[in-house]
Structures are given as structure tokens and as C-alpha cells.
Coordinates of C-alpha atoms in Angstrom, one line a residue:
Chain A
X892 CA 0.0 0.0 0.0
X893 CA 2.8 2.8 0.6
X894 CA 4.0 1.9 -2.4
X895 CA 0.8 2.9 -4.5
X896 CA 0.4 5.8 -2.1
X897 CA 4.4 6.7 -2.9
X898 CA 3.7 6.7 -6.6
X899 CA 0.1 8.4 -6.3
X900 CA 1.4 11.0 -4.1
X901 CA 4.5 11.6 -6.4
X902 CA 1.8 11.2 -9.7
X903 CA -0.5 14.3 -8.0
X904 CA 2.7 16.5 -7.1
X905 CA 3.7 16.4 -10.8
X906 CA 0.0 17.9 -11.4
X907 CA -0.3 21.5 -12.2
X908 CA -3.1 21.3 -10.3
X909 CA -1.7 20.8 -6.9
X910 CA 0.3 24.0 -7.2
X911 CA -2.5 25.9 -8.4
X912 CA -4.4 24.6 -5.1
X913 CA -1.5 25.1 -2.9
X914 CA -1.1 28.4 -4.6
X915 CA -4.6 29.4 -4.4
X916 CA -4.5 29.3 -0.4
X917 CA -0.8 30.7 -0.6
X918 CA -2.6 33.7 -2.1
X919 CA -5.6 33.5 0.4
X920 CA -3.6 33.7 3.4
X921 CA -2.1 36.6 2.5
X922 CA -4.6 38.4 1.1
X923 CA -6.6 37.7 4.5
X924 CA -4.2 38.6 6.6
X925 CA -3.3 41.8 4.6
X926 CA -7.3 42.8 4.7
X927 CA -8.0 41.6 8.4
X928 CA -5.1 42.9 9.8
X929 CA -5.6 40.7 12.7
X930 CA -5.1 36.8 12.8
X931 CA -8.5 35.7 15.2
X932 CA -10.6 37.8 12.4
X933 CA -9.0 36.3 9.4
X934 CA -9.4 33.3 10.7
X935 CA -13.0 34.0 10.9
X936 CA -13.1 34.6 7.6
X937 CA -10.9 31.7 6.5
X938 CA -13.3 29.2 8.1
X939 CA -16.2 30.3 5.8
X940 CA -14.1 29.4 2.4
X941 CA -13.1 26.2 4.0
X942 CA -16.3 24.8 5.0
X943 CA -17.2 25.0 1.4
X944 CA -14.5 25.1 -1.0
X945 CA -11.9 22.3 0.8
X946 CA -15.4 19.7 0.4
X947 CA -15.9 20.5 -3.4
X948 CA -12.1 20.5 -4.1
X949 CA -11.7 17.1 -2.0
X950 CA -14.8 15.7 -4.2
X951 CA -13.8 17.2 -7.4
X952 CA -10.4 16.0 -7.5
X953 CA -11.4 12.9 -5.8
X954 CA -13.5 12.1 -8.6
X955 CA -11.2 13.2 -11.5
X956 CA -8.2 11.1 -10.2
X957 CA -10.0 7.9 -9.6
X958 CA -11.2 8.1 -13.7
X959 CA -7.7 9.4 -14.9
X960 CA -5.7 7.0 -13.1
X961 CA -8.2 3.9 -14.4
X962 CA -5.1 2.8 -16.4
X963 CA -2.7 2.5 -13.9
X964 CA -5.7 0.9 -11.5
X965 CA -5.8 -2.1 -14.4
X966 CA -2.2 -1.9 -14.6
X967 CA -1.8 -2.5 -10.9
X968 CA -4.6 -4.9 -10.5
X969 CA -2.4 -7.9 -13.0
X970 CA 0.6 -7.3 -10.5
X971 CA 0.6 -9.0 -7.2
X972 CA -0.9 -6.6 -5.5
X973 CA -4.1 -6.9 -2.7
X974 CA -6.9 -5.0 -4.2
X975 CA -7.8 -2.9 -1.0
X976 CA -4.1 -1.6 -1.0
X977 CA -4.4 -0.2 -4.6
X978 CA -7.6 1.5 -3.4
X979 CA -6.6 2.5 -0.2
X980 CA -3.1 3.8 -1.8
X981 CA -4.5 6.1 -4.4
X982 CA -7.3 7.3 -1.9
X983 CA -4.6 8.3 0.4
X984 CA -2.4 10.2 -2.0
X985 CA -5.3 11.8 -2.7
X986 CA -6.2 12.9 0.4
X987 CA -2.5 13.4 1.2
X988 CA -1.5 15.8 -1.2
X989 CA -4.7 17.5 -1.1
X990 CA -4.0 18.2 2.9
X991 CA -0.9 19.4 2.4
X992 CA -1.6 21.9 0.3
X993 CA -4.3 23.5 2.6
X994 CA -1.9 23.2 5.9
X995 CA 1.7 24.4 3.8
X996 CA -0.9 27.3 1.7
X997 CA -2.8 28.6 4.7
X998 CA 0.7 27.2 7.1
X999 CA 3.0 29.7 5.4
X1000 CA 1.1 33.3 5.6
X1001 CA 0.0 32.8 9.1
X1002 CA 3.5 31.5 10.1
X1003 CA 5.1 34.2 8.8
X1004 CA 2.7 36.8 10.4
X1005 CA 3.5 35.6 14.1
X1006 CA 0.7 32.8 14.4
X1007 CA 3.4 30.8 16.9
X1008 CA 3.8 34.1 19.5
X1009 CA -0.2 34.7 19.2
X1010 CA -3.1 33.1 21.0
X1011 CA -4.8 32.5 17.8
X1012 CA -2.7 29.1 17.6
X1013 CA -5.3 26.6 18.5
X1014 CA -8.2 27.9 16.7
X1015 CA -6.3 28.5 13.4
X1016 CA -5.0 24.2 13.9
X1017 CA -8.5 23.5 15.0
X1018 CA -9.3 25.0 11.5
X1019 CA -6.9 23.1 10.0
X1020 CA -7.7 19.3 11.6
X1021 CA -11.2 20.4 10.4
X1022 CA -10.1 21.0 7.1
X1023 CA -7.9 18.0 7.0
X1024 CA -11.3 16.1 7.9
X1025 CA -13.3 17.6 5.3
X1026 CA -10.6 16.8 2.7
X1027 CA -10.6 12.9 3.6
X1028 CA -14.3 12.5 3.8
X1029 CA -14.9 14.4 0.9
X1030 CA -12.2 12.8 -1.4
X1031 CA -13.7 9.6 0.1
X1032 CA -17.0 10.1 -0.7
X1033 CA -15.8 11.0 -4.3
X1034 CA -13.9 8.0 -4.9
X1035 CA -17.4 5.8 -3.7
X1036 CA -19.1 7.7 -6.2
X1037 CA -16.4 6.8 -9.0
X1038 CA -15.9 3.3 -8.2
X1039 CA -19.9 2.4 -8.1
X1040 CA -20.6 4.7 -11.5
X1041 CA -18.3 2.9 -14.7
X1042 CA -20.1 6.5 -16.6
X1043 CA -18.0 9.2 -16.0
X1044 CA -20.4 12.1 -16.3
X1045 CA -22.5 10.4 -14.2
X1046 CA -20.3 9.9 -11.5
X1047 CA -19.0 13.7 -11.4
X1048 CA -22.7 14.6 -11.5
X1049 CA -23.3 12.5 -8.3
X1050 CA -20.0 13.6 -6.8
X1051 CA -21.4 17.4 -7.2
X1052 CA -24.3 17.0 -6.1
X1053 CA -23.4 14.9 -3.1
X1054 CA -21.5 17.8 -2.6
X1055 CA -24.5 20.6 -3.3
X1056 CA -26.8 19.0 -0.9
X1057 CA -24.2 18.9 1.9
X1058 CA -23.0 22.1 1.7
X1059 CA -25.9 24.0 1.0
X1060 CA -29.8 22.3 0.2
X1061 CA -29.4 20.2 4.0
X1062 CA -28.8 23.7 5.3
X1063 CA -32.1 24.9 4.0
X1064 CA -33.6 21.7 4.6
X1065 CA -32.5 21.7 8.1
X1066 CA -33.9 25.7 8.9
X1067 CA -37.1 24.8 7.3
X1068 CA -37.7 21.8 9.5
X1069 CA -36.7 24.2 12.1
X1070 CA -38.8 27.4 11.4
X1071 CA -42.2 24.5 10.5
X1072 CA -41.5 22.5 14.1
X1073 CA -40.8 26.0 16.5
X1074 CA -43.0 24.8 18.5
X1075 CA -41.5 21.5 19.7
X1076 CA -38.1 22.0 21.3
X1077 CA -36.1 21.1 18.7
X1078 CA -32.7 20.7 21.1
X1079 CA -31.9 17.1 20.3
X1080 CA -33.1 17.1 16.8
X1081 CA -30.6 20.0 15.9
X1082 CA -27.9 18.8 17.7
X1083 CA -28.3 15.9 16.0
X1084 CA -28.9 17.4 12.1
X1085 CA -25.6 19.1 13.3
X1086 CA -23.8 15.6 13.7
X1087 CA -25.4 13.9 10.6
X1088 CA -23.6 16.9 8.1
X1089 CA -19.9 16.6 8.7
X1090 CA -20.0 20.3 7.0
X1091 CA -22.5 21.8 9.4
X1092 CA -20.3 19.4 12.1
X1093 CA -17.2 21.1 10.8
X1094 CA -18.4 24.5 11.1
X1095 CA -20.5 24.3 15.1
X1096 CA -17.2 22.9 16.2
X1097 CA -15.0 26.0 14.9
X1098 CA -17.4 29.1 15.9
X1099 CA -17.4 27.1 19.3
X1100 CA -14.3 27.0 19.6
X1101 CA -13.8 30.7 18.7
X1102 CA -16.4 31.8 21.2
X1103 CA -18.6 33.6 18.9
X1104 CA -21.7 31.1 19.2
X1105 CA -24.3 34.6 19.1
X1106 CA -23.8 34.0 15.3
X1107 CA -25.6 30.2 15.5
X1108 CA -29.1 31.8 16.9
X1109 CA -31.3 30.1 19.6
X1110 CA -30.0 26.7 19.6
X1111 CA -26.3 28.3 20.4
X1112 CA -26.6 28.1 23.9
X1113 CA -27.3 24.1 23.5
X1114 CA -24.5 23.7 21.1
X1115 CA -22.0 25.8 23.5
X1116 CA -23.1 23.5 26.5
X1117 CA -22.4 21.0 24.1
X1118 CA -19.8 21.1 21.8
X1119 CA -18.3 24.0 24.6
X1120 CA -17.6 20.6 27.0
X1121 CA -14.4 18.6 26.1
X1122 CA -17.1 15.6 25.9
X1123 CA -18.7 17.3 22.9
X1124 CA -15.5 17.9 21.0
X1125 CA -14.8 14.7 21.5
X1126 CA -17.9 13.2 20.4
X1127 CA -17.3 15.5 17.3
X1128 CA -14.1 14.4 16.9
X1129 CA -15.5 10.6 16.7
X1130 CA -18.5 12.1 14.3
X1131 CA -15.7 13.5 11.9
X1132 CA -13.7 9.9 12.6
X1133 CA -17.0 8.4 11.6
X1134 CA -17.6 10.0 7.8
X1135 CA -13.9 9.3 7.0
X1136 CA -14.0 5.8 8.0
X1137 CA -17.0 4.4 6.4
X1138 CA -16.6 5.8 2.9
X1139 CA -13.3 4.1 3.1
X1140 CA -14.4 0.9 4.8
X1141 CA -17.1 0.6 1.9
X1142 CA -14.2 1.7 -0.6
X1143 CA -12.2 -1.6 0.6
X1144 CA -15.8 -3.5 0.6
X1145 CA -17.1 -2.5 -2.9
X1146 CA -13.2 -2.9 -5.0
X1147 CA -13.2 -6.6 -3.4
X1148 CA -16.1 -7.6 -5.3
X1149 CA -15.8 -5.0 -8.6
X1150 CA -15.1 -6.6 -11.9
X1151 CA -12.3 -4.8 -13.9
Chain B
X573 CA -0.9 -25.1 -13.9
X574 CA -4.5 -23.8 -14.0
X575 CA -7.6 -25.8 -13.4
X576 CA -11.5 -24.2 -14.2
X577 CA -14.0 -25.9 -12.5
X578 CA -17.4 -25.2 -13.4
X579 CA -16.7 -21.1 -14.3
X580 CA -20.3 -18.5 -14.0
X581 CA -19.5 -15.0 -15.0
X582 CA -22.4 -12.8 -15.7
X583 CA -22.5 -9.1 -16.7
X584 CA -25.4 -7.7 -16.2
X585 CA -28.3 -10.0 -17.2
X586 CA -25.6 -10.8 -20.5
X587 CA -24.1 -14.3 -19.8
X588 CA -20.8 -15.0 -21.1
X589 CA -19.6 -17.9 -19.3
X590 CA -22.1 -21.0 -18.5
X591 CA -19.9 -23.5 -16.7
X592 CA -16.6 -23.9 -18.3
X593 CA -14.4 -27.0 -17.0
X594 CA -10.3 -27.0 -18.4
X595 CA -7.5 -28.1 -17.2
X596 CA -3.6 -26.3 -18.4
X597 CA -0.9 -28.2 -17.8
X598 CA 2.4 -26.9 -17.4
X599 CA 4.9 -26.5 -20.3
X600 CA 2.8 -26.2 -23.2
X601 CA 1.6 -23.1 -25.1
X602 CA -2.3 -22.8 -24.9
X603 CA -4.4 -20.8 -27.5
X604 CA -7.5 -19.4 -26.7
X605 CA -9.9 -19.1 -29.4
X606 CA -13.3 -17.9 -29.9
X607 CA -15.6 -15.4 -32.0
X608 CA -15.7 -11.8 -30.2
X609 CA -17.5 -12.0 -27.4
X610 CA -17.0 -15.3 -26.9
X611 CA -15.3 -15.1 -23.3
X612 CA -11.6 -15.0 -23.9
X613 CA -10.7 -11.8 -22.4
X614 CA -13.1 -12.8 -19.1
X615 CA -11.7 -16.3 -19.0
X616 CA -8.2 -14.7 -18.8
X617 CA -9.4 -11.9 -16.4
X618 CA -11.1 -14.6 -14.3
X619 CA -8.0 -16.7 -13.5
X620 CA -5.6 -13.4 -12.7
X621 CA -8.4 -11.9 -10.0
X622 CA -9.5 -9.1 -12.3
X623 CA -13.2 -10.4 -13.0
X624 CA -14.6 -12.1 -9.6
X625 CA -16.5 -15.1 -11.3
X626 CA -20.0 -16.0 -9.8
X627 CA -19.6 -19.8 -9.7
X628 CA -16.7 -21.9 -10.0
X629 CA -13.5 -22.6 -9.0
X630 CA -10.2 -21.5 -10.0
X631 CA -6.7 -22.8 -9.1
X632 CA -3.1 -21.7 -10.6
X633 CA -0.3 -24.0 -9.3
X634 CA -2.9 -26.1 -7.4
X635 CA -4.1 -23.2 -5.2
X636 CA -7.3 -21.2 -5.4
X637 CA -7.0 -18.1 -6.5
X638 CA -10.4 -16.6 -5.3
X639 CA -9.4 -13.4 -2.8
X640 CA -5.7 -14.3 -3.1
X641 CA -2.9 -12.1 -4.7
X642 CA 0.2 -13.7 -4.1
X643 CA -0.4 -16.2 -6.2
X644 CA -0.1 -13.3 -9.3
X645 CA 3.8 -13.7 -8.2
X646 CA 4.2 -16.2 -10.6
X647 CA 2.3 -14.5 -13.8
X648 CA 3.0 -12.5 -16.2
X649 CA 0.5 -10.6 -18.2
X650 CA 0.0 -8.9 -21.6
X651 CA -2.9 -6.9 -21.2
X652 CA -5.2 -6.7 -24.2
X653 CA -5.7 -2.8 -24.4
X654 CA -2.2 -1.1 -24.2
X655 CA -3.2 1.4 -21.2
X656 CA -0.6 2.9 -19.5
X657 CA -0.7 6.5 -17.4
X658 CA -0.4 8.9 -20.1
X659 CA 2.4 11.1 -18.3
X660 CA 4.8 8.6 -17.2
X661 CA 7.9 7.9 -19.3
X662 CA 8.6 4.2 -20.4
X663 CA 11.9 4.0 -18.2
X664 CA 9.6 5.5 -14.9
X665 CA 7.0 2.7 -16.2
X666 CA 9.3 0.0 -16.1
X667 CA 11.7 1.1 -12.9
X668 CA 7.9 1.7 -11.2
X669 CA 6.8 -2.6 -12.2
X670 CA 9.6 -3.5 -11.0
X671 CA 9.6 -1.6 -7.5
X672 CA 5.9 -3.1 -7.0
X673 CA 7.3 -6.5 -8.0
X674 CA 10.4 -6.9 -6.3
X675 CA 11.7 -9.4 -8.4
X676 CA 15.2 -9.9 -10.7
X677 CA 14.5 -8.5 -13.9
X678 CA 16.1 -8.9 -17.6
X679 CA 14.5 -5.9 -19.0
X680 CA 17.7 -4.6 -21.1
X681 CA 17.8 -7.5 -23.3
X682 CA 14.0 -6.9 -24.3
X683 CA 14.3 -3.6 -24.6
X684 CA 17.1 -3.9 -27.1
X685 CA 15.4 -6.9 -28.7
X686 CA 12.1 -4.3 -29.5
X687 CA 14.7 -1.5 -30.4
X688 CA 12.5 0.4 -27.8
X689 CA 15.9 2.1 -26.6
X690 CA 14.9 6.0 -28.4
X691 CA 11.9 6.0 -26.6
X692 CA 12.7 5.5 -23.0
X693 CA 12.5 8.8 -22.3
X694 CA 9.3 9.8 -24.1
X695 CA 6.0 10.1 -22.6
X696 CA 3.8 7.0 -22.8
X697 CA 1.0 9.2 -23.9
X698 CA 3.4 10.4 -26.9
X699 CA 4.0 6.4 -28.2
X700 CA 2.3 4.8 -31.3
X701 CA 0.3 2.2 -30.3
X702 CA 2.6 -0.7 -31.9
X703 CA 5.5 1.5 -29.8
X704 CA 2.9 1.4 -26.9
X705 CA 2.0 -2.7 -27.4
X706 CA 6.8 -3.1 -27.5
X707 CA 6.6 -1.5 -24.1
X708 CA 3.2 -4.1 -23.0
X709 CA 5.5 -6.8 -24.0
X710 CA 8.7 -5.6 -22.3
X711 CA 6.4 -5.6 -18.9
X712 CA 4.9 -9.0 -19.5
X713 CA 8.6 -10.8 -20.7
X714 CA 10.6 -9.2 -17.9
X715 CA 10.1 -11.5 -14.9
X716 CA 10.9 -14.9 -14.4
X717 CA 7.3 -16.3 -13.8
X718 CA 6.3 -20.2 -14.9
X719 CA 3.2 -18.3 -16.2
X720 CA 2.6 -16.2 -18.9
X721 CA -0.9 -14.6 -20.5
X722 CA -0.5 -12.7 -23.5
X723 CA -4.0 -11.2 -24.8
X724 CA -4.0 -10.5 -28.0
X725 CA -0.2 -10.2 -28.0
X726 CA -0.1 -9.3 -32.0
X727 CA -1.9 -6.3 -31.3
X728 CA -0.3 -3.7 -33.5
X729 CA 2.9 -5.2 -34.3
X730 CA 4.9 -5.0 -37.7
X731 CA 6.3 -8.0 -39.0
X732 CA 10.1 -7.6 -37.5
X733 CA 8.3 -7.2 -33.8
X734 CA 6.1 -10.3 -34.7
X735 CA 9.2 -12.7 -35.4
X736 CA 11.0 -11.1 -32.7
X737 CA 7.9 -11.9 -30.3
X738 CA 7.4 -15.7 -31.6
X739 CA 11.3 -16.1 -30.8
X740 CA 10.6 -14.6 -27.7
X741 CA 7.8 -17.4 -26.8
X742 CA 9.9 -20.6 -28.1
X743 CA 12.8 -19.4 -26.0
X744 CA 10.4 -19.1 -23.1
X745 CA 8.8 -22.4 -23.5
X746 CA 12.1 -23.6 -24.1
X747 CA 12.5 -22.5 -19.9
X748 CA 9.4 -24.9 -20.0
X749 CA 7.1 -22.0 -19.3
X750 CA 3.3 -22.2 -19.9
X751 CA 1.6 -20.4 -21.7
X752 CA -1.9 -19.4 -22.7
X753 CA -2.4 -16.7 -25.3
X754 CA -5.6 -15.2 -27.7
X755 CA -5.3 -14.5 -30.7
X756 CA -7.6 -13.7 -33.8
X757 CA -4.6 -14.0 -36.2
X758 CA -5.0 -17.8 -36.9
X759 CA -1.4 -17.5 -38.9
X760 CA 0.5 -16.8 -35.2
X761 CA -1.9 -19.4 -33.6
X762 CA -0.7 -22.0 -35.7
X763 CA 3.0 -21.2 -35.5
X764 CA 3.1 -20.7 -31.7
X765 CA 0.1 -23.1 -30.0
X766 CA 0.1 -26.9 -29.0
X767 CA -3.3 -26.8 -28.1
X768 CA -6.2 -24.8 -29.1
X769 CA -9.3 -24.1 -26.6
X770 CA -11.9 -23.1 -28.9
X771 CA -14.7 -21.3 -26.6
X772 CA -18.5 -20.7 -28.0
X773 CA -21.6 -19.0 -26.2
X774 CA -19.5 -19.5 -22.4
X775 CA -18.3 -22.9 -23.3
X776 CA -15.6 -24.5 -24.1
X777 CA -16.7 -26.4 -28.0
X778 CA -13.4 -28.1 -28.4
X779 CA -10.3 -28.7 -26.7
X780 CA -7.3 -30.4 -28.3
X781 CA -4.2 -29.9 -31.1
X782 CA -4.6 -28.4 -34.4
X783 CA -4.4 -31.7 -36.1
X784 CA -6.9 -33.0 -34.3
X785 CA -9.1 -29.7 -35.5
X786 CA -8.1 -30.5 -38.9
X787 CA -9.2 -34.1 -38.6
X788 CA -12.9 -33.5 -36.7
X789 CA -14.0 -30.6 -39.6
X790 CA -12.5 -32.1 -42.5
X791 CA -10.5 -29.1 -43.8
X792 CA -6.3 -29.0 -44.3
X793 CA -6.5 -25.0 -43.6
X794 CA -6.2 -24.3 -39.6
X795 CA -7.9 -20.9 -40.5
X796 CA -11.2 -22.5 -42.5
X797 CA -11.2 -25.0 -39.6
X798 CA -11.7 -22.6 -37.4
X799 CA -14.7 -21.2 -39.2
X800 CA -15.9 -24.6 -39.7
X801 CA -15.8 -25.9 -36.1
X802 CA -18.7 -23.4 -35.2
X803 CA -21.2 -24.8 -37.5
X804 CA -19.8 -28.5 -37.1

């Protein structure tokens, strides 16, 4: 398996595209911390572009990879070779080189600002675990997608979409179901919705931790008693541990029985 | 070498193989013949793990093969379709299968043998697909296995590469290598093979040497008894 992930990870730092990621959050940081002025604020502002864009660059590029590299999958499926480590390589170096350009992009602007003499040091690595998270469960999610759909359109349709409803239709979902049942408390049911989305999951457990839980409305107070306790960031922790771990458990499960 | 015991494979609702029974014995060189769509490629992809059968039993070297990959040690493999990742160059390509394989290697001598030496450096993407089918071969001839599948190993090839391929195979069965290869050129078939396996609607129609073929349809051409056997 390291080898596959050695020569997937080595495969995607060749890529233009990994630069232009890594670039792309270079350029953020900077520009962040250039507008903000301050680090707690830009990373206020940081969490709101990872929330979204890390999930739809983790599914996108999960998706892409897993059809471009079909030839060296066939290739590496006639060599002795078990079939869960080709998956489980290529997933990885996925997932590996996708996380290192978010932590060396956003890494370098903020280090070079003074994030290691501020206090803003545990929120901005919180942020950064988070995004790791997302990037895993996302470029997970993609590669299910891919392997279960032979039709490429079809899978990157899926993939975005996936993507779409997490990021943005279960939030309206979830605020509807809120504003039709106000009358019932709703304390358990949001907390859980919460858990269900690791998006929504992702982005409680960061304005929690940056004490600024006004901005979640009436259920904040529940989420800060919560998520505020060291139980609740560790069931959250778990919940993140959760949505990586079963896209790739069924990743291993569906390539045993898939016919190439 | 390889035993078949009873071999399902369905895709979708499309059967292709109904219960196919052989038996390879080491040493020999196998063909595997058929019309399109007859089940070659699948019977092939069935014995190296590729294709997960739905019934049936499988052994190489007197093992089962089913959710085993060690046993791919001692196989070599021409795919059909040259596919290779587009950006790596051949030498990468080659230093890369044999990293995964861990195994001595005698890739110089094929690479000189294929004249393949002014494209080492090129991109795989950039290679003709004759070029492309030189490299599939270099892969497939490099290790030392007892077991060698060669899919449609003509694919592509002009005539110099085509002798130098059938010396290739007689110095390997020489080694007392087995071999099982398709083929649609029926030309090569009869050069190379010692025993035909001719495969029709998931079955296998008739198993045996080409004189025996010759005999059971009445014709002295290998290639018109090869059209014959279908409607025999």
C-alpha cells in the first residue's frame, strides 16, 4: 500500500493542479491577513471558504483522479498486488497531497505573520484538523461515487451533487424543519442534524471554539453546552472519525467484489 | 498449472460464461480461441483476480486463487488494451513494475530486442500504439514467472516485432514455461500453440491440437477450420 500511495502522491505532485491549489491558499492567506489585519478575524473569515471550498475540491479532484488514473488501477490490478491496497493507496495520496496543500498554503502566511507568538494558535490548527477532515471524507465520498458509477459524467454529476446537498440544500432543509416545528423544542433534533452533516459538524465545532456562538441563533446556547464541553469535542471528533471511516471501509468492501 | 471448474461469469443480465471446465498443464503453449465476445478476455481476467466469477473454482499451481494475490507472483501478463498512465515515461513505467514486484528482472535484453531504446525517455501518452503494445511486452517478458498470458499479443505489431515476439515465446517455452495466449490472427496461432481451446456461447466447444481440429472438420486449412468448427 505505501508503495501505491508513494507513486500516487508523487503522480499528483507532478500535477499543475496541486500547485495551483496550494497556490490558491498561498494567495488567500495573505490576502486575508493583509485585509484583516488581525489573525482571530482572518481566521474568521478563513473558516467560511473552508467549510465550502476544501469539500468541493476534495470531491472534485477525488473524482477526477479515480477516472484518470483507471489505467494505472488495471495496470496494478495484473501485478501481485491486494486490491484494498491499490484503493486504499490512491485514496490516500489523494487525500494526502490534497491536505498538504491547505496546511503548507494557509501554514505559510500565518507562520510568517506571528501565528506561533499569538493566542490564535489553537483555533487557526482546530481550523486546519477540520479541514484535513473535510478533505478525507470528501475525497472519500468522491472516490465511492467513482468506483460504483463505470459512466464518468454520471459519477461527477453524483459527486457534485453529493457535494451541493451537503454544503448547501441540507442547510435549508435543516432551517425549514426548524422554522415548520418551533413549537416543539427542537434541542436534540438540531444537535443531531448538526452531527449527521460533517460540513455543518465542521463549522458548530470552529465558531465554538472561537467563542462567537451569538452567530448560531437560539440553539447556540445548547451547542455551546455542548460542543463547549471537552465531551462534545470529542464526540465530534468521533462524528468526523465516523464519515472518514466508512466511505473508506465501503471503498475496501465495494473494490473486493468489482469486476475490472 | 491452471484448473477451471465449473466457471459462472455474468454481466449484467448478459451471460458469457455458463460453466466452463479446463484443465492447463504446465509446459505447453495454450491458444484461446473464440468469435468476439465469446469469453476470452473474461476467462483470462477470471484466472488473474481481475473479474470475480459468480460460480466456479479457480486454481493456478494447485491453489485457489479466489481473494488471493500472491499467487499473481508467478504470472506475467499482456494486457489486451495497451493502457498505461499517459504522463509517465517508459523508463519511470518499467523502474515503477519493478519496485511493486520486487523481483530480478532482464528488461535490457527486451528492450534492445524491440529496439525500444529511443523511446525511453518519451511520454507513454506520446507512443504509437505498436510503440505502446513493445513496451506491453517488455512488462509482461521481464520477470521470471512459470506463467505467462498474453491477450491479444499481435496487437499492432509489424512483422520484424512479430518474429521477434514468436522467438521470444519458443525461448520461453524452451524455460518450460506455460503459456496461454488469444489470438484472432489464426497465422501466429498456428505457429506458436500446441493446443487450441476453442470457446463458444461461455463454453468451451473443443479442446485439443490443431491436427486434431483439422481431422474433426474435414479441412487442411487451420484458418477455414476454425470457421468450420462453429457450424460442425
Amino acid at each position: 500500500m505505501i508503495k501505491i500511495l508513494k507513486y500516487s502522491f508523487y503522480d499528483l505532485m507532478r500535477s499543475r493542479w496541486s500547485y495551483v491549489y496550494f497556490l490558491f491558499y498561498l494567495l488567500l492567506g495573505f490576502v486575508l491577513l493583509f485585509l484583516n489585519n488581525e489573525l482571530s478575524k482572518a481566521v474568521i473569515t478563513l473558516m467560511n471558504v473552508i467549510i465550502v471550498l476544501v469539500p468541493l475540491i476534495g470531491t472534485i479532484f477525488g473524482v477526477m483522479y479515480f477516472y484518470n488514473s483507471k489505467e494505472f488501477t488495471e495496470l496494478l490490478l495484473a501485478q501481485p498486488i491486494k486490491r484494498s491496497s491499490i484503493f486504499f493507496g490512491q485514496y490516500l495520496g489523494v487525500a494526502g497531497s490534497l491536505t498538504m496543500s491547505l496546511v503548507l498554503g494557509l501554514g505559510i502566511p500565518f507562520a510568517l505573520y506571528g501565528l506561533f507568538e499569538s493566542n490564535a494558535i489553537w483555533d487557526f490548527s482546530l481550523l486546519l484538523i477540520t479541514g484535513a477532515f473535510l478533505t478525507m471524507i470528501f475525497s472519500g465520498l468522491a472516490f465511492n461515487i467513482a468506483l460504483s458509477n463505470e459512466n464518468k459524467i454520471k459519477g461527477f454529476g453524483y459527486a457534485v451533487l453529493s457535494w451541493l446537498f451537503l454544503a448547501v440544500i441540507y442547510d435549508g432543509l435543516f432551517l425549514m424543519s426548524l422554522i415548520v416545528f418551533e413549537q416543539y423544542p427542537l434541542d436534540n433534533f438540531s444537535l443531531m442534524a448538526t452531527m449527521f452533516n460533517p460540513i455543518d459538524l465542521s463549522r458548530t465545532l470552529i465558531l465554538l471554539k472561537l467563542d462567537i456562538s451569538a452567530l448560531l441563533g437560539y440553539t447556540g446556547a445548547i451547542f455551546k453546552q455542548f460542543f463547549g464541553t471537552n465531551l462534545g469535542v470529542v464526540i465530534s471528533l468521533i462524528m468526523l472519525s465516523l464519515w472518514t471511516l466508512i466511505p473508506v471501509w465501503r471503498l475496501g468492501y465495494k473494490s473486493k467484489r468489482k469486476d475490472f | 498449472m491452471i484448473q477451471v471448474e465449473n466457471l459462472h461469469k455474468k454481466f449484467g443480465k448478459n451471460p458469457v460464461l455458463t460453466g466452463l471446465d479446463l484443465n492447463i498443464h504446465a509446459g505447453s503453449i495454450f491458444a484461446v480461441l473464440g468469435p468476439n465476445g465469446s469469453g476470452k478476455t473474461t476467462l483470462i481476467k477470471t484466472v488473474l483476480g481481475m473479474v470475480i466469477p459468480d460460480k466456479g473454482i479457480i486454481s493456478v499451481m494447485d491453489s485457489p486463487v479466489k481473494n488471493q494475490w500472491k499467487y499473481r507472483q508467478q504470472i506475467n501478463y499482456l494486457p489486451q488494451i495497451a493502457n498505461f498512465p499517459g504522463n509517465l515515461k517508459v523508463l519511470e513505467l518499467i523502474e515503477m513494475i519493478k519496485d511493486i514486484r520486487q523481483m530480478p528482472s532482464d528488461e535490457a535484453q527486451l528492450i534492445a530486442r524491440f529496439g525500444l531504446e529511443p523511446f525511453l525517455d518519451k511520454k507513454l501518452s506520446n507512443l504509437s500504439g505498436g510503440t505502446k503494445q513493445k513496451v506491453n511486452i517488455v512488462l509482461a517478458f521481464m520477470f521470471n514467472c512459470p506463467l505467462i498470458i498474453l491477450d491479444e499479443p499481435t496487437n499492432g505489431l509489424d512483422p520484424l516485432a512479430l518474429i521477434r515476439l514468436k522467438e521470444l515465446i519458443f525461448e520461453e517455452k524452451a524455460k518450460g514455461k506455460t503459456f496461454l495466449i488469444t489470438s484472432h490472427i489464426m497465422q501466429f496461432v498456428e505457429e506458436v500453440s500446441d493446443e487450441v481451446v476453442y470457446l463458444l456461447e461461455g463454453k468451451i466447444y473443443f479442446k485439443g491440437s490443431i491436427n486434431d481440429l483439422k481431422v474433426k472438420t474435414k479441412q487442411t486449412n487451420f484458418e477455414h477450420a476454425i470457421a468450420a468448427i462453429s457450424t460442425y
